[in-house]
Every structure is written in structure tokens, then in C-alpha cells.
Coordinates of C-alpha atoms and ligand atoms in Angstrom, one line a residue:
K961 CA 8.2 14.0 22.9
T962 CA 8.7 12.3 19.5
R963 CA 4.9 11.9 19.2
A964 CA 4.3 15.4 20.3
N965 CA 6.6 16.7 17.6
A966 CA 4.8 14.5 15.0
A967 CA 1.5 15.9 16.1
K968 CA 2.7 19.6 16.0
K969 CA 3.9 18.9 12.5
H970 CA 0.5 17.5 11.4
E971 CA -1.4 20.4 12.9
K972 CA 0.7 22.7 10.7
C973 CA -0.3 20.8 7.5
E974 CA -3.2 22.0 5.5
N975 CA -4.9 18.7 5.5
G976 CA -8.2 19.6 4.0
E977 CA -11.1 17.3 4.0
N978 CA -9.1 14.1 4.5
A979 CA -7.7 15.3 7.8
Q980 CA -10.1 13.2 9.8
Y981 CA -8.6 10.0 8.4
L982 CA -5.0 11.0 9.2
A983 CA -4.9 13.2 12.3
I984 CA -2.4 12.0 14.8
N985 CA -3.3 12.7 18.4
P986 CA -0.4 12.2 20.8
D987 CA -2.6 11.9 23.9
E988 CA -4.6 9.2 22.2
I989 CA -1.4 7.3 21.2
A990 CA 0.0 7.5 24.8
K991 CA -3.3 6.2 26.1
L992 CA -3.4 3.4 23.5
Q993 CA 0.2 2.4 24.5
E994 CA -0.8 2.3 28.2
E995 CA -3.9 0.3 27.5
S996 CA -2.0 -2.1 25.3
K997 CA 0.2 -3.1 28.3
K998 CA -2.9 -4.3 30.1
I999 CA -4.4 -6.4 27.2
P1000 CA -3.4 -10.0 27.6
Y1001 CA -2.1 -11.0 24.2
K1002 CA -0.7 -14.2 22.9
M1003 CA 0.3 -14.4 19.3
E1004 CA -1.8 -17.0 17.5
I1005 CA -0.5 -18.3 14.2
V1006 CA -3.1 -18.9 11.4
W1007 CA -1.7 -22.1 9.9
R1008 CA -4.1 -21.9 6.9
N1009 CA -2.3 -18.7 5.9
V1010 CA 1.1 -20.2 6.5
A1011 CA 0.2 -23.1 4.2
L1012 CA -1.3 -20.9 1.5
F1013 CA 1.6 -18.5 1.4
G1014 CA 4.0 -21.5 1.5
A1015 CA 2.3 -22.9 -1.6
L1016 CA 2.2 -19.5 -3.3
H1017 CA 6.0 -19.1 -2.8
F1018 CA 6.6 -22.7 -4.1
G1019 CA 4.6 -21.9 -7.2
A1020 CA 6.3 -18.5 -7.6
A1021 CA 9.7 -20.2 -7.6
I1022 CA 8.5 -22.5 -10.4
G1023 CA 7.2 -19.4 -12.2
L1024 CA 10.5 -17.5 -11.9
Y1025 CA 12.3 -20.5 -13.4
Q1026 CA 9.9 -20.7 -16.3
L1027 CA 10.0 -16.9 -16.8
I1028 CA 13.8 -17.2 -17.3
F1029 CA 14.0 -20.5 -19.2
D1030 CA 10.6 -21.5 -20.7
A1031 CA 8.3 -18.5 -21.3
K1032 CA 7.8 -16.9 -24.7
W1033 CA 8.8 -13.2 -24.9
P1034 CA 5.3 -11.9 -25.1
T1035 CA 4.5 -13.8 -21.9
V1036 CA 7.5 -12.1 -20.1
L1037 CA 6.2 -8.7 -21.3
F1038 CA 2.6 -9.6 -20.4
T1039 CA 3.7 -10.7 -16.9
F1040 CA 5.4 -7.3 -16.4
M1041 CA 2.3 -5.5 -17.7
M1042 CA 0.1 -7.4 -15.2
Y1043 CA 2.4 -6.5 -12.3
V1044 CA 2.2 -2.8 -13.3
L1045 CA -1.5 -2.8 -13.8
G1046 CA -2.3 -4.7 -10.6
G1047 CA 0.2 -2.3 -8.8
F1048 CA -1.8 0.7 -10.1
G1049 CA -4.9 -0.8 -8.6
I1050 CA -3.2 -0.7 -5.2
T1051 CA -1.2 2.6 -5.5
A1052 CA -3.5 4.8 -7.4
G1053 CA -6.7 3.0 -6.2
A1054 CA -6.7 1.5 -2.7
H1055 CA -3.9 3.8 -1.5
R1056 CA -3.9 7.3 -2.9
L1057 CA -7.6 7.5 -3.9
W1058 CA -9.5 5.4 -1.4
S1059 CA -7.4 5.3 1.8
H1060 CA -6.2 8.9 1.6
K1061 CA -8.7 10.7 -0.6
S1062 CA -5.7 12.6 -2.0
Y1063 CA -7.6 13.2 -5.3
K1064 CA -11.0 12.6 -6.7
A1065 CA -12.0 10.4 -9.6
K1066 CA -15.0 10.1 -11.8
T1067 CA -17.0 6.9 -11.8
P1068 CA -15.4 5.3 -15.0
M1069 CA -11.9 5.9 -13.4
R1070 CA -13.1 4.4 -10.0
V1071 CA -14.5 1.4 -11.8
F1072 CA -11.2 1.0 -13.8
L1073 CA -9.1 1.2 -10.6
M1074 CA -11.3 -1.3 -8.8
L1075 CA -10.9 -3.7 -11.7
L1076 CA -7.1 -3.3 -11.6
N1077 CA -7.2 -3.7 -7.9
N1078 CA -8.7 -7.2 -8.2
I1079 CA -5.6 -8.3 -10.2
A1080 CA -3.4 -7.7 -7.1
L1081 CA -5.6 -9.7 -4.7
Q1082 CA -4.8 -7.8 -1.5
N1083 CA -8.2 -8.0 0.3
D1084 CA -11.1 -5.8 -0.8
I1085 CA -10.5 -2.1 -0.9
I1086 CA -12.6 -1.3 2.1
E1087 CA -10.6 -3.7 4.3
W1088 CA -7.3 -2.6 2.8
A1089 CA -8.1 1.1 3.4
R1090 CA -9.3 0.4 7.0
D1091 CA -6.0 -1.3 7.8
H1092 CA -4.0 1.4 6.1
R1093 CA -5.9 4.2 8.0
C1094 CA -5.0 2.4 11.2
H1095 CA -1.4 2.3 10.1
H1096 CA -1.2 6.1 9.5
K1097 CA -3.1 7.2 12.5
W1098 CA -1.4 4.9 15.1
T1099 CA 1.9 4.1 13.4
D1100 CA 4.2 1.7 15.3
T1101 CA 1.7 1.0 18.1
D1102 CA -0.3 -2.2 18.7
A1103 CA -3.2 -0.5 16.9
D1104 CA -1.1 -0.5 13.7
P1105 CA -1.7 -3.8 11.9
H1106 CA 1.9 -4.0 10.7
N1107 CA 3.6 -2.4 13.7
T1108 CA 7.3 -2.2 12.9
T1109 CA 8.3 -2.4 16.6
R1110 CA 7.4 -6.1 16.3
G1111 CA 10.2 -6.6 13.8
F1112 CA 11.0 -6.5 10.1
F1113 CA 9.4 -9.9 9.3
F1114 CA 6.2 -9.1 11.2
A1115 CA 5.9 -5.7 9.4
H1116 CA 6.6 -7.4 6.0
M1117 CA 4.3 -10.4 6.0
G1118 CA 4.2 -11.9 9.5
W1119 CA 1.2 -9.8 10.3
L1120 CA -0.8 -11.8 7.7
L1121 CA 0.1 -15.1 9.3
V1122 CA -1.2 -14.4 12.8
R1123 CA -4.5 -13.1 14.4
K1124 CA -4.5 -9.3 14.7
H1125 CA -3.7 -7.6 18.0
P1126 CA -7.0 -6.8 19.8
Q1127 CA -6.0 -3.2 19.8
V1128 CA -6.1 -3.0 16.0
K1129 CA -9.7 -4.1 16.1
E1130 CA -10.7 -1.9 19.0
A1131 CA -9.1 1.3 17.7
G1132 CA -10.0 0.5 14.1
A1133 CA -13.6 0.2 15.0
K1134 CA -13.6 4.0 15.8
L1135 CA -12.5 4.9 12.3
D1136 CA -15.0 6.7 10.0
L1137 CA -15.3 4.5 7.0
S1138 CA -18.6 6.0 5.8
D1139 CA -17.0 7.3 2.6
L1140 CA -15.9 3.8 1.6
L1141 CA -19.0 2.1 2.6
S1142 CA -21.1 4.5 0.6
D1143 CA -19.1 4.2 -2.6
P1144 CA -21.2 1.8 -4.9
V1145 CA -18.0 0.8 -6.7
L1146 CA -16.5 -0.5 -3.5
V1147 CA -19.7 -2.1 -2.3
F1148 CA -19.9 -4.0 -5.7
Q1149 CA -16.3 -5.2 -5.3
R1150 CA -16.9 -6.4 -1.7
K1151 CA -20.1 -8.2 -2.8
H1152 CA -18.4 -10.1 -5.7
Y1153 CA -14.9 -10.2 -4.4
F1154 CA -14.2 -13.9 -4.7
P1155 CA -15.2 -14.4 -8.4
L1156 CA -13.6 -11.0 -9.3
V1157 CA -10.2 -11.9 -7.9
I1158 CA -10.2 -15.5 -9.1
L1159 CA -10.9 -14.2 -12.6
S1160 CA -8.6 -11.2 -12.5
C1161 CA -5.6 -12.6 -10.6
F1162 CA -5.5 -16.1 -11.9
V1163 CA -7.8 -16.9 -14.8
F1164 CA -7.3 -13.8 -17.0
P1165 CA -3.5 -13.9 -16.8
T1166 CA -3.5 -17.6 -17.8
I1167 CA -6.0 -17.4 -20.6
V1168 CA -4.5 -14.4 -22.5
P1169 CA -1.0 -15.9 -23.3
V1170 CA -2.6 -19.2 -24.3
Y1171 CA -5.2 -17.7 -26.5
F1172 CA -3.2 -14.9 -28.2
W1173 CA 0.3 -16.3 -28.7
G1174 CA -0.1 -20.0 -27.9
E1175 CA 1.8 -20.1 -24.6
S1176 CA 1.5 -23.4 -22.6
A1177 CA -1.3 -23.0 -20.0
L1178 CA 1.0 -24.2 -17.2
V1179 CA 3.7 -21.7 -18.1
A1180 CA 1.2 -18.8 -18.3
F1181 CA -0.3 -19.8 -15.0
Y1182 CA 3.0 -20.0 -13.1
T1183 CA 4.5 -16.9 -14.6
A1184 CA 1.8 -14.2 -15.3
A1185 CA -0.5 -15.4 -12.5
V1186 CA 1.4 -17.0 -9.6
F1187 CA 4.9 -15.5 -9.8
R1188 CA 3.5 -12.0 -10.7
Y1189 CA 1.1 -12.2 -7.8
A1190 CA 3.8 -13.1 -5.3
F1191 CA 6.1 -10.5 -6.7
T1192 CA 3.5 -7.7 -6.4
L1193 CA 2.8 -8.8 -2.8
H1194 CA 6.5 -8.5 -1.8
A1195 CA 6.8 -5.1 -3.6
T1196 CA 3.8 -3.9 -1.6
W1197 CA 4.9 -5.4 1.7
C1198 CA 8.4 -3.8 1.3
I1199 CA 6.7 -0.4 1.9
N1200 CA 5.7 -1.6 5.3
S1201 CA 9.1 -3.2 6.0
A1202 CA 12.0 -1.8 4.0
A1203 CA 10.5 1.6 3.6
H1204 CA 10.2 1.8 7.5
Y1205 CA 13.8 0.6 8.0
F1206 CA 16.4 1.4 5.3
G1207 CA 16.7 4.9 4.0
W1208 CA 16.8 8.5 5.0
K1209 CA 14.4 10.9 6.7
P1210 CA 14.5 14.4 5.0
Y1211 CA 11.0 15.5 6.3
D1212 CA 10.7 14.0 9.8
H1213 CA 13.5 12.4 11.9
S1214 CA 11.1 11.4 14.6
I1215 CA 9.1 8.7 12.7
S1216 CA 10.2 5.3 11.3
P1217 CA 9.2 5.7 7.6
V1218 CA 12.1 6.5 5.3
E1219 CA 12.8 7.5 1.7
N1220 CA 14.0 4.3 -0.2
V1221 CA 14.9 4.2 -3.8
F1222 CA 14.5 0.4 -4.2
T1223 CA 10.9 0.5 -3.0
T1224 CA 10.1 3.6 -5.1
I1225 CA 11.0 1.5 -8.2
A1226 CA 9.5 -1.8 -7.1
A1227 CA 6.3 -0.2 -5.9
V1228 CA 5.7 2.0 -8.9
G1229 CA 6.4 5.3 -7.1
E1230 CA 5.5 4.6 -3.4
G1231 CA 9.0 4.6 -1.8
G1232 CA 9.0 8.3 -0.6
H1233 CA 7.6 7.0 2.6
N1234 CA 9.0 9.6 5.0
F1235 CA 7.4 12.2 2.8
H1236 CA 4.1 10.2 2.6
H1237 CA 3.8 9.8 6.4
T1238 CA 4.5 13.5 6.8
F1239 CA 2.2 14.7 4.1
P1240 CA -0.3 11.8 3.7
Q1241 CA -2.8 14.1 1.9
D1242 CA -0.4 14.7 -1.0
Y1243 CA -1.4 12.6 -4.1
R1244 CA 2.2 12.5 -5.3
T1245 CA 3.4 10.6 -2.2
S1246 CA 6.8 12.1 -2.9
E1247 CA 8.3 15.5 -3.5
Y1248 CA 10.5 14.3 -6.4
S1249 CA 10.3 14.1 -10.1
M1250 CA 8.0 11.7 -12.1
K1251 CA 11.0 9.6 -13.2
F1252 CA 10.0 6.5 -11.1
N1253 CA 6.6 7.8 -9.9
W1254 CA 4.6 5.9 -12.5
T1255 CA 1.5 6.2 -10.3
R1256 CA 1.7 9.9 -10.5
V1257 CA 2.0 9.8 -14.2
L1258 CA -1.1 7.7 -14.4
I1259 CA -3.1 10.1 -12.1
D1260 CA -1.9 13.1 -14.0
S1261 CA -2.7 11.5 -17.4
A1262 CA -6.2 10.7 -16.2
A1263 CA -6.5 14.3 -15.0
A1264 CA -5.5 15.5 -18.4
I1265 CA -8.5 13.8 -19.9
G1266 CA -10.9 14.9 -17.2
L1267 CA -11.3 11.6 -15.3
V1268 CA -9.4 12.8 -12.2
Y1269 CA -9.7 16.2 -10.4
D1270 CA -9.0 18.0 -7.2
R1271 CA -5.4 16.6 -6.8
K1272 CA -4.1 17.7 -3.4
T1273 CA -0.5 18.7 -2.8
A1274 CA 1.5 20.1 0.1
S1275 CA 2.8 23.5 -0.9
Q1276 CA 6.6 23.9 -1.5
E1277 CA 6.7 26.4 1.4
M1278 CA 5.1 23.9 3.7
I1279 CA 7.5 21.3 2.7
N1280 CA 10.5 23.6 3.2
R1281 CA 9.2 24.6 6.6
Q1282 CA 8.8 21.0 7.6
V1283 CA 12.4 20.1 6.4
D1284 CA 13.8 23.1 8.4
S1285 CA 11.9 22.2 11.6
H1286 CA 11.8 18.4 11.7
G1287 CA 14.0 17.0 8.9
S1288 CA 17.3 17.7 7.0
H1289 CA 18.5 19.1 3.7
D1290 CA 20.1 16.1 2.1
H1291 CA 19.8 17.6 -1.3
W1292 CA 22.3 15.4 -3.0
K1293 CA 20.0 12.5 -2.5
K1294 CA 17.2 14.2 -4.4
S1295 CA 19.0 13.5 -7.6
M1296 CA 18.4 9.7 -6.9
M1297 CA 14.6 10.2 -7.0
Ligands
ST9_2032 C1 -2.2 -8.1 1.6 C2 -2.4 -6.7 2.1 O1 -1.1 -8.5 1.2 C3 -1.2 -5.9 1.9 C4 -1.4 -4.5 2.5 C5 -0.1 -3.8 2.5 C6 -0.3 -2.3 2.8 C7 0.9 -1.6 2.4 C8 0.7 -0.1 2.5 C9 1.9 0.6 1.9 C10 1.5 1.9 1.2 C11 1.1 1.7 -0.2 C12 2.1 1.2 -1.1 C13 1.5 0.3 -2.1 C14 2.6 -0.3 -3.0 C15 2.1 -1.2 -4.0 C16 3.1 -1.7 -5.0 C17 2.6 -2.6 -6.0 C18 3.6 -2.9 -7.2 N1 -10.1 -2.1 12.1 O2 -8.9 -9.8 9.6 P1 -9.7 -10.6 10.6 C19 -12.1 -6.7 13.0 S1 -3.5 -9.2 1.6 C20 -11.2 -2.4 12.7 O3 -10.3 -11.9 10.1 P2 -8.1 -12.0 12.5 C21 -13.4 -6.6 12.1 O4 -14.5 -6.7 12.9 C22 -3.0 -10.6 0.9 N2 -11.6 -3.7 12.8 O5 -8.9 -10.7 11.9 C23 -13.2 -7.9 11.3 O6 -14.4 -8.3 10.8 P3 -14.9 -7.7 9.4 C24 -4.1 -11.6 0.6 C25 -10.8 -4.6 12.4 O7 -9.0 -13.1 12.8 C26 -12.7 -8.8 12.4 O8 -11.8 -8.0 13.2 N3 -5.0 -11.7 1.8 C27 -9.6 -4.3 11.7 O9 -7.3 -11.5 13.6 C28 -12.0 -10.1 11.9 O10 -10.9 -9.6 11.0 C29 -4.7 -12.5 2.8 O11 -3.8 -13.2 2.8 C30 -9.2 -3.0 11.6 N4 -8.1 -2.6 11.0 O12 -7.3 -12.5 11.3 C31 -5.8 -12.5 3.9 N5 -9.1 -5.5 11.4 O13 -13.7 -7.6 8.4 C32 -5.0 -12.3 5.1 C33 -9.9 -6.5 11.8 O14 -16.0 -8.5 8.9 N6 -5.8 -12.0 6.2 N7 -11.0 -6.0 12.4 O15 -15.3 -6.3 9.7 C34 -6.3 -12.8 7.1 O16 -6.3 -14.0 6.9 C35 -6.7 -12.3 8.5 O17 -7.0 -10.9 8.3 C36 -5.6 -12.4 9.5 C37 -6.1 -11.8 10.8 C38 -5.3 -13.9 9.8 C39 -4.3 -11.7 9.1
ZN2033 ZN1 -0.6 5.8 3.0
ZN2034 ZN1 4.1 3.3 6.4

């Protein structure tokens, strides 16, 4: 019944051209859930990833210490700037532009976002968007790469430490990725991904503080590169975990995503997750003001200078209808966003 409600809701939305990436089909979901019971699945830990993420967190702890006690002020500011820029490469780029096609961007903007995306090192955009489209279309089933029914830790980062459920691969293979595979900017990123991310995520953030204000290379590496990278990862992962667990559901009570102020701030405007799963075609990913939605500010600024166009939004009438039929009017909470 819950799924059927969700589907009815999505039929009502004026999804436009990106509907094909988002449409939820309750019959298909029920079929997937039945099939999943028959698939023999044993969780297989990928120890290489456990070791790499263990080392990353060890380095990030050193970086945090140095950020507080050793780093020069410009290094602290630069670390923050790299977090925001890399964050934009995920939110404005991989997420709102490429996964959801919620707005269009001219080539210089797409190149800019792809370059920012490398700073965040979260797999190439084609792979990121493929997993994210699976997440929206089959939320909380075994075809969802970070299925929250497998627990908070799995949804947060555990899913990157084990082999994927066969149903992710089977269902995901049916997705239409032709728009991504035909974008030369994304093809370029995929082709040169390794050197691009080593340079953007680690080398560039280390060299700049050393060259421009004489920071120690080790301090620059552990703060602006390693700590900042780990912090951005957790801010992103929190959308899959915290923003599916802790918060309220003004737009749809029947789904796990919630509105969460902490993740709105940490993930530069992406914490309106109940709104986003209900209206995934809306480039704002939240109904509320621009106060913490820095990503929206970036997209709107780029639109003002002609680099971005065709921003899609859900109409206020549609939002109100949705709140009336499937959500609730917790208006006092709006002031927090
Ligand atoms: C990272 C990503 O952290 C984080 C994404 C989070 C998303 C959050 C979204 C929230 C909304 C936006 C908010 C943004 C907020 C940002 C705030 C910033 C301030 N469909 O993967 P393989 C097939 S990455 C279809 O090896 P295994 C396919 O044939 C961190 N098919 O599977 C594939 O081959 P190919 C850095 C699929 O062996 C083949 O399977 N990166 C799909 O099970 C093998 O794929 C890492 O740590 C699909 N969805 O391994 C790397 N998936 O690709 C981590 C797979 O050639 N990854 N196939 O087509 C890995 O090591 C592995 O993927 C694995 C699984 C071990 C996890
Ligand atoms: Zn999304
Ligand atoms: Zn979600």
C-alpha cells in the first residue's frame, strides 16, 4: 500500500523529460522484492576497501589535529573552500545536473562542475549517477545500492565495504544511461579519472598552501587533502543515512527520506531529502529559502550569467496538494530551513 501511494504521488508530478530516470513502479518493486528472496546472497567484505578507508580515517584524525593546532589560518580557510568546491561538484554536478537532469548547463559550466567533482573523489560521474538512479527508482529494496533496510551503517558507508547485492547490478543494467554516456565531458572524465582525481583531490590541495603561503607540505596534505576528503565523504554519506533516519516528513509519510537540518548545512543544501525523493525533478531539492542551500545559490548565479538554463521546479500548487494528501503541515519547522 505504501508503495502504491508513492507511485500515485509520482504519477501526479509533472516530471517532464527526466521522468524516465525516476518513475517508481509499485508492481516492479513488488516483483523485485519477491525475486530478491530467491537470490542466494552472502555478504562479501572487500578487505582492500576496509584497509583504504581505515587508512583514510587515520590520516583524517591527524589532519583534524593539525587543522586545530598546527595549520596556518589561510590553510584552514583553504581547507574549507576545497570542501565547498568539491561539494558543489557532487551536489550541483553529479547529483542535480547529471543524475536528475533537473536543469541544463552549457559546456563551460559542465566542464567546471566535472573539474570540481574530481576534488571530491566519489567515483566517476557516470558510475555515481547510475547508483543514484538505482537509489531513487528502487529505494530501500535490494536494488538500492545503499538500502536503508540493511541498517544505518550499511546505508552510510558499509555499502562501499562489501560486494554489491546482485539485484543492484541486475536492475541497474536496465537503466537508460545514454544521456550520460553520450556527454563528452563525462566520457573525458571516465577516460582520465585516475590522474584527474589524484591531482585534484590530493596534489592540488597540498601544493597551493605550500606555494602561496609557505605551509608545511605534511600539514597541507593531512588537512586540505586527507581530512577535507574524509569530511566531504561523511557529509555526502549522511544523506544516505541520517537523511533517511532522523527528521520529519512533510511531503510523504510513506517513504524513509526525511528533512534534516544538520545534513542541509553539512551537505551544502541537500538535506531536504523528503522533498527531494518526492519531487526529484526539482533543481532546488528543497522547498525552503536559500539560507543554507548554497548549491541553489550557485545554480541560480550561473543562470544569471547564462551558463545554466531550464531549471525545473515543482509548482507551489503541486507541493501543497502533495502535503495535503501524503504529508503534513509542520509549518513551524519551515523557519529552521
Ligand atoms: C562514494 C560515493 O563515496 C558516495 C555516493 C553517495 C551518494 C549520496 C547521494 C545523496 C544525494 C546527494 C547529496 C550529495 C551531498 C554532497 C555533500 C558534499 C558536501 N547498476 O562496483 P562494482 C555492475 S565513492 C548497474 O565493482 P562490486 C557493472 O557491470 C568513494 N550495474 O561491484 C559493474 O561494472 P562497470 C570512493 C552495476 O564488485 C560491475 O557490476 N570510491 C551497478 O560488487 C562491477 O561493479 C570507492 O571507495 C549499478 N548500480 O564492488 C570505491 N553497480 O562499472 C568503492 C555495479 O564496469 N567501490 N554494477 O559497469 C567499490 O570498491 C566497489 O564498487 C564495491 C562493490 C566494493 C562497493
Ligand atoms: Zn537524488
Ligand atoms: Zn535518498
